[in-house]
Amino acid sequence: MMLGEADEPQNTLTSKFTSAEWTALYEFRGSLAQTFSAAFPDNPHAGSTPYTMWGVAIDPANPRNAQVSVLLMKFLRARNLNPTEAKEMLISTLQWRESFNLDAAMKEEFPEEVFGKLGKVHGKDKEGHPVTYNLYGANKDLDAVFGDVQRFLRWRIAFMEKSITLLDFETVDQMVQIHDYEGVGLSSRTENSKTAASEASKIFQDHYPEFLSRKFFVNVPSFLTWVFWMFKPFMSSATLAKMTVVGSGPETLGAALSPVIDKDELPQQYGGTVVNF
């Protein structure tokens, strides 16, 4: 067990930090007042005002808190423990959350008949990570889903934020994602759907660091498989290690998913025993 300073607040996740991570964290944490001031230049008190993100209250004047350490470590790990680059990423994220009007997106009521079947959260993996399902073929009315790209993005970000509420930043700070392409065909690749997918991917890459424990792409049609392999050379080995492309059918899916997720946590169509998913 690698610990920080003797009186440093600890939890299960911080107890796993390496000495290099603690060193980077101390430097990053020491610049939080500057970071908040830079993120909110119109607020003269930003450098001393607590800000809550993902359920964690970050007080730039008193940041010695185990959950805060876990949250900040996400930005550091996403930037190879470089405090300067992590600071830039955090500033960008804070400003994006404000410009995106995230609070309004969380309160928005999205039509159930359009988005209700596209995203679900069910169960946990064997290490306690919540499992989220993105069901890309669940609604064949693409105009309804992607006709308003910005509305889709607001729904998608709200779904991500609601999934994050299942993380306590004490024992678990990542999730398993299952991306299901059953029912997706060539006709599903509209200009709006491609724009929405591209914008959502950039948002998650830029502003939701290190939330992925594992990602499974399931029921992937052959015409989409090549896309994954095309981008493979541009992915880090750490990212690739978290990603798995799986075929179709309960037996095949169960063989790939059950080592990570107990069958009594998996829906039947994914090789588990859960009914009425």
PDB file of N, CA and C in Angstrom, residues 146-217:
ATOM      1  N   PHE A 146     -31.808  11.551 -33.880  1.00  0.00           N
ATOM      2  CA  PHE A 146     -30.689  12.405 -34.278  1.00  0.00           C
ATOM      3  C   PHE A 146     -31.106  13.649 -35.053  1.00  0.00           C
ATOM      4  N   GLY A 147     -32.419  13.836 -35.268  1.00  0.00           N
ATOM      5  CA  GLY A 147     -32.863  15.002 -36.030  1.00  0.00           C
ATOM      6  C   GLY A 147     -32.381  16.301 -35.411  1.00  0.00           C
ATOM      7  N   ASP A 148     -32.382  16.334 -34.082  1.00  0.00           N
ATOM      8  CA  ASP A 148     -31.842  17.471 -33.335  1.00  0.00           C
ATOM      9  C   ASP A 148     -30.576  16.973 -32.636  1.00  0.00           C
ATOM     10  N   VAL A 149     -29.436  17.205 -33.265  1.00  0.00           N
ATOM     11  CA  VAL A 149     -28.166  16.678 -32.750  1.00  0.00           C
ATOM     12  C   VAL A 149     -27.882  17.193 -31.346  1.00  0.00           C
ATOM     13  N   GLN A 150     -28.162  18.470 -31.115  1.00  0.00           N
ATOM     14  CA  GLN A 150     -27.866  19.036 -29.799  1.00  0.00           C
ATOM     15  C   GLN A 150     -28.756  18.413 -28.715  1.00  0.00           C
ATOM     16  N   ARG A 151     -30.001  18.108 -29.060  1.00  0.00           N
ATOM     17  CA  ARG A 151     -30.857  17.439 -28.078  1.00  0.00           C
ATOM     18  C   ARG A 151     -30.324  16.051 -27.778  1.00  0.00           C
ATOM     19  N   PHE A 152     -29.871  15.325 -28.812  1.00  0.00           N
ATOM     20  CA  PHE A 152     -29.282  14.005 -28.566  1.00  0.00           C
ATOM     21  C   PHE A 152     -28.079  14.122 -27.640  1.00  0.00           C
ATOM     22  N   LEU A 153     -27.224  15.098 -27.885  1.00  0.00           N
ATOM     23  CA  LEU A 153     -26.037  15.270 -27.050  1.00  0.00           C
ATOM     24  C   LEU A 153     -26.420  15.589 -25.607  1.00  0.00           C
ATOM     25  N   ARG A 154     -27.451  16.413 -25.425  1.00  0.00           N
ATOM     26  CA  ARG A 154     -27.888  16.710 -24.062  1.00  0.00           C
ATOM     27  C   ARG A 154     -28.379  15.444 -23.372  1.00  0.00           C
ATOM     28  N   TRP A 155     -29.141  14.620 -24.105  1.00  0.00           N
ATOM     29  CA  TRP A 155     -29.601  13.343 -23.529  1.00  0.00           C
ATOM     30  C   TRP A 155     -28.414  12.444 -23.197  1.00  0.00           C
ATOM     31  N   ARG A 156     -27.469  12.339 -24.131  1.00  0.00           N
ATOM     32  CA  ARG A 156     -26.324  11.423 -23.940  1.00  0.00           C
ATOM     33  C   ARG A 156     -25.460  11.856 -22.763  1.00  0.00           C
ATOM     34  N   ILE A 157     -25.230  13.146 -22.630  1.00  0.00           N
ATOM     35  CA  ILE A 157     -24.418  13.645 -21.517  1.00  0.00           C
ATOM     36  C   ILE A 157     -25.175  13.462 -20.205  1.00  0.00           C
ATOM     37  N   ALA A 158     -26.482  13.709 -20.209  1.00  0.00           N
ATOM     38  CA  ALA A 158     -27.272  13.514 -18.994  1.00  0.00           C
ATOM     39  C   ALA A 158     -27.250  12.054 -18.568  1.00  0.00           C
ATOM     40  N   PHE A 159     -27.297  11.146 -19.538  1.00  0.00           N
ATOM     41  CA  PHE A 159     -27.223   9.715 -19.218  1.00  0.00           C
ATOM     42  C   PHE A 159     -25.868   9.369 -18.593  1.00  0.00           C
ATOM     43  N   MET A 160     -24.813   9.948 -19.125  1.00  0.00           N
ATOM     44  CA  MET A 160     -23.482   9.730 -18.555  1.00  0.00           C
ATOM     45  C   MET A 160     -23.407  10.274 -17.128  1.00  0.00           C
ATOM     46  N   GLU A 161     -23.911  11.469 -16.925  1.00  0.00           N
ATOM     47  CA  GLU A 161     -23.859  12.079 -15.596  1.00  0.00           C
ATOM     48  C   GLU A 161     -24.666  11.260 -14.586  1.00  0.00           C
ATOM     49  N   LYS A 162     -25.827  10.756 -15.005  1.00  0.00           N
ATOM     50  CA  LYS A 162     -26.636   9.941 -14.105  1.00  0.00           C
ATOM     51  C   LYS A 162     -25.940   8.619 -13.784  1.00  0.00           C
ATOM     52  N   SER A 163     -25.206   8.085 -14.756  1.00  0.00           N
ATOM     53  CA  SER A 163     -24.428   6.865 -14.503  1.00  0.00           C
ATOM     54  C   SER A 163     -23.326   7.127 -13.482  1.00  0.00           C
ATOM     55  N   ILE A 164     -22.725   8.307 -13.557  1.00  0.00           N
ATOM     56  CA  ILE A 164     -21.630   8.654 -12.646  1.00  0.00           C
ATOM     57  C   ILE A 164     -22.120   8.770 -11.206  1.00  0.00           C
ATOM     58  N   THR A 165     -23.418   9.077 -11.015  1.00  0.00           N
ATOM     59  CA  THR A 165     -23.925   9.171  -9.645  1.00  0.00           C
ATOM     60  C   THR A 165     -23.830   7.842  -8.908  1.00  0.00           C
ATOM     61  N   LEU A 166     -23.610   6.747  -9.632  1.00  0.00           N
ATOM     62  CA  LEU A 166     -23.464   5.430  -9.011  1.00  0.00           C
ATOM     63  C   LEU A 166     -22.040   5.183  -8.511  1.00  0.00           C
ATOM     64  N   LEU A 167     -21.144   6.107  -8.792  1.00  0.00           N
ATOM     65  CA  LEU A 167     -19.753   5.992  -8.355  1.00  0.00           C
ATOM     66  C   LEU A 167     -19.569   6.778  -7.063  1.00  0.00           C
ATOM     67  N   ASP A 168     -18.910   6.168  -6.083  1.00  0.00           N
ATOM     68  CA  ASP A 168     -18.763   6.854  -4.790  1.00  0.00           C
ATOM     69  C   ASP A 168     -17.418   7.555  -4.624  1.00  0.00           C
ATOM     70  N   PHE A 169     -16.478   7.342  -5.562  1.00  0.00           N
ATOM     71  CA  PHE A 169     -15.138   7.937  -5.493  1.00  0.00           C
ATOM     72  C   PHE A 169     -14.425   7.543  -4.194  1.00  0.00           C
ATOM     73  N   GLU A 170     -14.913   6.499  -3.576  1.00  0.00           N
ATOM     74  CA  GLU A 170     -14.286   5.929  -2.380  1.00  0.00           C
ATOM     75  C   GLU A 170     -13.744   4.535  -2.685  1.00  0.00           C
ATOM     76  N   THR A 171     -14.623   3.690  -3.230  1.00  0.00           N
ATOM     77  CA  THR A 171     -14.238   2.318  -3.573  1.00  0.00           C
ATOM     78  C   THR A 171     -14.316   2.061  -5.070  1.00  0.00           C
ATOM     79  N   VAL A 172     -15.084   2.882  -5.788  1.00  0.00           N
ATOM     80  CA  VAL A 172     -15.239   2.692  -7.236  1.00  0.00           C
ATOM     81  C   VAL A 172     -15.384   4.050  -7.912  1.00  0.00           C
ATOM     82  N   ASP A 173     -14.666   4.235  -9.031  1.00  0.00           N
ATOM     83  CA  ASP A 173     -14.734   5.503  -9.757  1.00  0.00           C
ATOM     84  C   ASP A 173     -14.757   5.276 -11.268  1.00  0.00           C
ATOM     85  N   GLN A 174     -15.060   4.042 -11.674  1.00  0.00           N
ATOM     86  CA  GLN A 174     -15.146   3.720 -13.089  1.00  0.00           C
ATOM     87  C   GLN A 174     -16.350   2.819 -13.339  1.00  0.00           C
ATOM     88  N   MET A 175     -16.718   2.690 -14.616  1.00  0.00           N
ATOM     89  CA  MET A 175     -17.861   1.859 -14.983  1.00  0.00           C
ATOM     90  C   MET A 175     -17.503   0.959 -16.163  1.00  0.00           C
ATOM     91  N   VAL A 176     -18.316  -0.073 -16.345  1.00  0.00           N
ATOM     92  CA  VAL A 176     -18.224  -0.929 -17.524  1.00  0.00           C
ATOM     93  C   VAL A 176     -19.269  -0.452 -18.516  1.00  0.00           C
ATOM     94  N   GLN A 177     -18.875  -0.322 -19.766  1.00  0.00           N
ATOM     95  CA  GLN A 177     -19.813   0.082 -20.808  1.00  0.00           C
ATOM     96  C   GLN A 177     -19.982  -1.047 -21.818  1.00  0.00           C
ATOM     97  N   ILE A 178     -21.236  -1.341 -22.145  1.00  0.00           N
ATOM     98  CA  ILE A 178     -21.541  -2.307 -23.199  1.00  0.00           C
ATOM     99  C   ILE A 178     -22.257  -1.555 -24.313  1.00  0.00           C
ATOM    100  N   HIS A 179     -21.619  -1.506 -25.467  1.00  0.00           N
ATOM    101  CA  HIS A 179     -22.182  -0.823 -26.628  1.00  0.00           C
ATOM    102  C   HIS A 179     -22.758  -1.887 -27.557  1.00  0.00           C
ATOM    103  N   ASP A 180     -24.070  -1.914 -27.655  1.00  0.00           N
ATOM    104  CA  ASP A 180     -24.776  -2.952 -28.400  1.00  0.00           C
ATOM    105  C   ASP A 180     -25.254  -2.401 -29.748  1.00  0.00           C
ATOM    106  N   TYR A 181     -24.795  -3.031 -30.839  1.00  0.00           N
ATOM    107  CA  TYR A 181     -25.118  -2.566 -32.177  1.00  0.00           C
ATOM    108  C   TYR A 181     -26.167  -3.440 -32.866  1.00  0.00           C
ATOM    109  N   GLU A 182     -26.878  -4.251 -32.108  1.00  0.00           N
ATOM    110  CA  GLU A 182     -27.920  -5.071 -32.717  1.00  0.00           C
ATOM    111  C   GLU A 182     -28.977  -4.172 -33.368  1.00  0.00           C
ATOM    112  N   GLY A 183     -29.309  -4.473 -34.612  1.00  0.00           N
ATOM    113  CA  GLY A 183     -30.301  -3.678 -35.329  1.00  0.00           C
ATOM    114  C   GLY A 183     -29.719  -2.498 -36.073  1.00  0.00           C
ATOM    115  N   VAL A 184     -28.422  -2.268 -35.941  1.00  0.00           N
ATOM    116  CA  VAL A 184     -27.780  -1.165 -36.648  1.00  0.00           C
ATOM    117  C   VAL A 184     -27.380  -1.637 -38.044  1.00  0.00           C
ATOM    118  N   GLY A 185     -27.803  -0.908 -39.068  1.00  0.00           N
ATOM    119  CA  GLY A 185     -27.461  -1.252 -40.446  1.00  0.00           C
ATOM    120  C   GLY A 185     -26.808  -0.080 -41.145  1.00  0.00           C
ATOM    121  N   LEU A 186     -26.501  -0.282 -42.417  1.00  0.00           N
ATOM    122  CA  LEU A 186     -25.869   0.791 -43.185  1.00  0.00           C
ATOM    123  C   LEU A 186     -26.735   2.045 -43.212  1.00  0.00           C
ATOM    124  N   SER A 187     -28.061   1.845 -43.217  1.00  0.00           N
ATOM    125  CA  SER A 187     -28.967   2.998 -43.272  1.00  0.00           C
ATOM    126  C   SER A 187     -28.935   3.818 -41.985  1.00  0.00           C
ATOM    127  N   SER A 188     -28.347   3.238 -40.925  1.00  0.00           N
ATOM    128  CA  SER A 188     -28.267   3.954 -39.653  1.00  0.00           C
ATOM    129  C   SER A 188     -27.185   5.025 -39.654  1.00  0.00           C
ATOM    130  N   ARG A 189     -26.319   4.986 -40.662  1.00  0.00           N
ATOM    131  CA  ARG A 189     -25.208   5.933 -40.714  1.00  0.00           C
ATOM    132  C   ARG A 189     -25.627   7.190 -41.466  1.00  0.00           C
ATOM    133  N   THR A 190     -26.488   7.997 -40.862  1.00  0.00           N
ATOM    134  CA  THR A 190     -26.888   9.261 -41.453  1.00  0.00           C
ATOM    135  C   THR A 190     -25.868  10.338 -41.094  1.00  0.00           C
ATOM    136  N   GLU A 191     -25.939  11.446 -41.795  1.00  0.00           N
ATOM    137  CA  GLU A 191     -25.018  12.546 -41.498  1.00  0.00           C
ATOM    138  C   GLU A 191     -25.193  13.025 -40.059  1.00  0.00           C
ATOM    139  N   ASN A 192     -26.446  13.124 -39.613  1.00  0.00           N
ATOM    140  CA  ASN A 192     -26.687  13.581 -38.246  1.00  0.00           C
ATOM    141  C   ASN A 192     -26.170  12.585 -37.218  1.00  0.00           C
ATOM    142  N   SER A 193     -26.365  11.288 -37.469  1.00  0.00           N
ATOM    143  CA  SER A 193     -25.899  10.293 -36.506  1.00  0.00           C
ATOM    144  C   SER A 193     -24.382  10.283 -36.433  1.00  0.00           C
ATOM    145  N   LYS A 194     -23.719  10.471 -37.571  1.00  0.00           N
ATOM    146  CA  LYS A 194     -22.251  10.513 -37.570  1.00  0.00           C
ATOM    147  C   LYS A 194     -21.741  11.764 -36.849  1.00  0.00           C
ATOM    148  N   THR A 195     -22.420  12.884 -37.064  1.00  0.00           N
ATOM    149  CA  THR A 195     -22.038  14.122 -36.368  1.00  0.00           C
ATOM    150  C   THR A 195     -22.221  13.974 -34.864  1.00  0.00           C
ATOM    151  N   ALA A 196     -23.366  13.402 -34.465  1.00  0.00           N
ATOM    152  CA  ALA A 196     -23.651  13.217 -33.042  1.00  0.00           C
ATOM    153  C   ALA A 196     -22.625  12.306 -32.390  1.00  0.00           C
ATOM    154  N   ALA A 197     -22.294  11.202 -33.060  1.00  0.00           N
ATOM    155  CA  ALA A 197     -21.321  10.249 -32.516  1.00  0.00           C
ATOM    156  C   ALA A 197     -19.948  10.894 -32.375  1.00  0.00           C
ATOM    157  N   SER A 198     -19.561  11.671 -33.373  1.00  0.00           N
ATOM    158  CA  SER A 198     -18.252  12.333 -33.347  1.00  0.00           C
ATOM    159  C   SER A 198     -18.176  13.369 -32.230  1.00  0.00           C
ATOM    160  N   GLU A 199     -19.236  14.172 -32.090  1.00  0.00           N
ATOM    161  CA  GLU A 199     -19.230  15.208 -31.056  1.00  0.00           C
ATOM    162  C   GLU A 199     -19.275  14.590 -29.658  1.00  0.00           C
ATOM    163  N   ALA A 200     -20.078  13.541 -29.487  1.00  0.00           N
ATOM    164  CA  ALA A 200     -20.159  12.889 -28.176  1.00  0.00           C
ATOM    165  C   ALA A 200     -18.817  12.281 -27.809  1.00  0.00           C
ATOM    166  N   SER A 201     -18.171  11.628 -28.772  1.00  0.00           N
ATOM    167  CA  SER A 201     -16.873  11.012 -28.515  1.00  0.00           C
ATOM    168  C   SER A 201     -15.843  12.046 -28.071  1.00  0.00           C
ATOM    169  N   LYS A 202     -15.851  13.207 -28.721  1.00  0.00           N
ATOM    170  CA  LYS A 202     -14.889  14.258 -28.357  1.00  0.00           C
ATOM    171  C   LYS A 202     -15.176  14.796 -26.953  1.00  0.00           C
ATOM    172  N   ILE A 203     -16.457  14.973 -26.627  1.00  0.00           N
ATOM    173  CA  ILE A 203     -16.815  15.465 -25.298  1.00  0.00           C
ATOM    174  C   ILE A 203     -16.323  14.502 -24.222  1.00  0.00           C
ATOM    175  N   PHE A 204     -16.564  13.207 -24.420  1.00  0.00           N
ATOM    176  CA  PHE A 204     -16.149  12.226 -23.419  1.00  0.00           C
ATOM    177  C   PHE A 204     -14.628  12.162 -23.307  1.00  0.00           C
ATOM    178  N   GLN A 205     -13.956  12.271 -24.436  1.00  0.00           N
ATOM    179  CA  GLN A 205     -12.492  12.220 -24.410  1.00  0.00           C
ATOM    180  C   GLN A 205     -11.904  13.443 -23.710  1.00  0.00           C
ATOM    181  N   ASP A 206     -12.506  14.597 -23.935  1.00  0.00           N
ATOM    182  CA  ASP A 206     -11.953  15.848 -23.407  1.00  0.00           C
ATOM    183  C   ASP A 206     -12.369  16.147 -21.967  1.00  0.00           C
ATOM    184  N   HIS A 207     -13.567  15.658 -21.555  1.00  0.00           N
ATOM    185  CA  HIS A 207     -14.132  16.134 -20.302  1.00  0.00           C
ATOM    186  C   HIS A 207     -14.591  15.053 -19.331  1.00  0.00           C
ATOM    187  N   TYR A 208     -14.388  13.791 -19.674  1.00  0.00           N
ATOM    188  CA  TYR A 208     -14.764  12.698 -18.769  1.00  0.00           C
ATOM    189  C   TYR A 208     -13.606  11.698 -18.690  1.00  0.00           C
ATOM    190  N   PRO A 209     -12.510  12.112 -18.065  1.00  0.00           N
ATOM    191  CA  PRO A 209     -11.301  11.278 -18.077  1.00  0.00           C
ATOM    192  C   PRO A 209     -11.375  10.068 -17.142  1.00  0.00           C
ATOM    193  N   GLU A 210     -10.884   8.964 -17.634  1.00  0.00           N
ATOM    194  CA  GLU A 210     -10.644   7.776 -16.801  1.00  0.00           C
ATOM    195  C   GLU A 210     -11.902   7.249 -16.104  1.00  0.00           C
ATOM    196  N   PHE A 211     -13.022   7.266 -16.796  1.00  0.00           N
ATOM    197  CA  PHE A 211     -14.237   6.690 -16.223  1.00  0.00           C
ATOM    198  C   PHE A 211     -14.485   5.269 -16.709  1.00  0.00           C
ATOM    199  N   LEU A 212     -13.657   4.793 -17.601  1.00  0.00           N
ATOM    200  CA  LEU A 212     -13.889   3.496 -18.226  1.00  0.00           C
ATOM    201  C   LEU A 212     -13.048   2.402 -17.576  1.00  0.00           C
ATOM    202  N   SER A 213     -13.741   1.403 -17.035  1.00  0.00           N
ATOM    203  CA  SER A 213     -13.048   0.211 -16.551  1.00  0.00           C
ATOM    204  C   SER A 213     -12.874  -0.782 -17.687  1.00  0.00           C
ATOM    205  N   ARG A 214     -13.977  -1.114 -18.358  1.00  0.00           N
ATOM    206  CA  ARG A 214     -13.958  -1.975 -19.542  1.00  0.00           C
ATOM    207  C   ARG A 214     -15.032  -1.493 -20.511  1.00  0.00           C
ATOM    208  N   LYS A 215     -14.798  -1.711 -21.803  1.00  0.00           N
ATOM    209  CA  LYS A 215     -15.801  -1.394 -22.809  1.00  0.00           C
ATOM    210  C   LYS A 215     -15.924  -2.573 -23.766  1.00  0.00           C
ATOM    211  N   PHE A 216     -17.153  -3.042 -23.938  1.00  0.00           N
ATOM    212  CA  PHE A 216     -17.427  -4.142 -24.850  1.00  0.00           C
ATOM    213  C   PHE A 216     -18.301  -3.641 -26.000  1.00  0.00           C
ATOM    214  N   PHE A 217     -17.877  -3.931 -27.223  1.00  0.00           N
ATOM    215  CA  PHE A 217     -18.685  -3.662 -28.405  1.00  0.00           C
ATOM    216  C   PHE A 217     -19.310  -4.994 -28.813  1.00  0.00           C
TER     217      PHE A 217
END
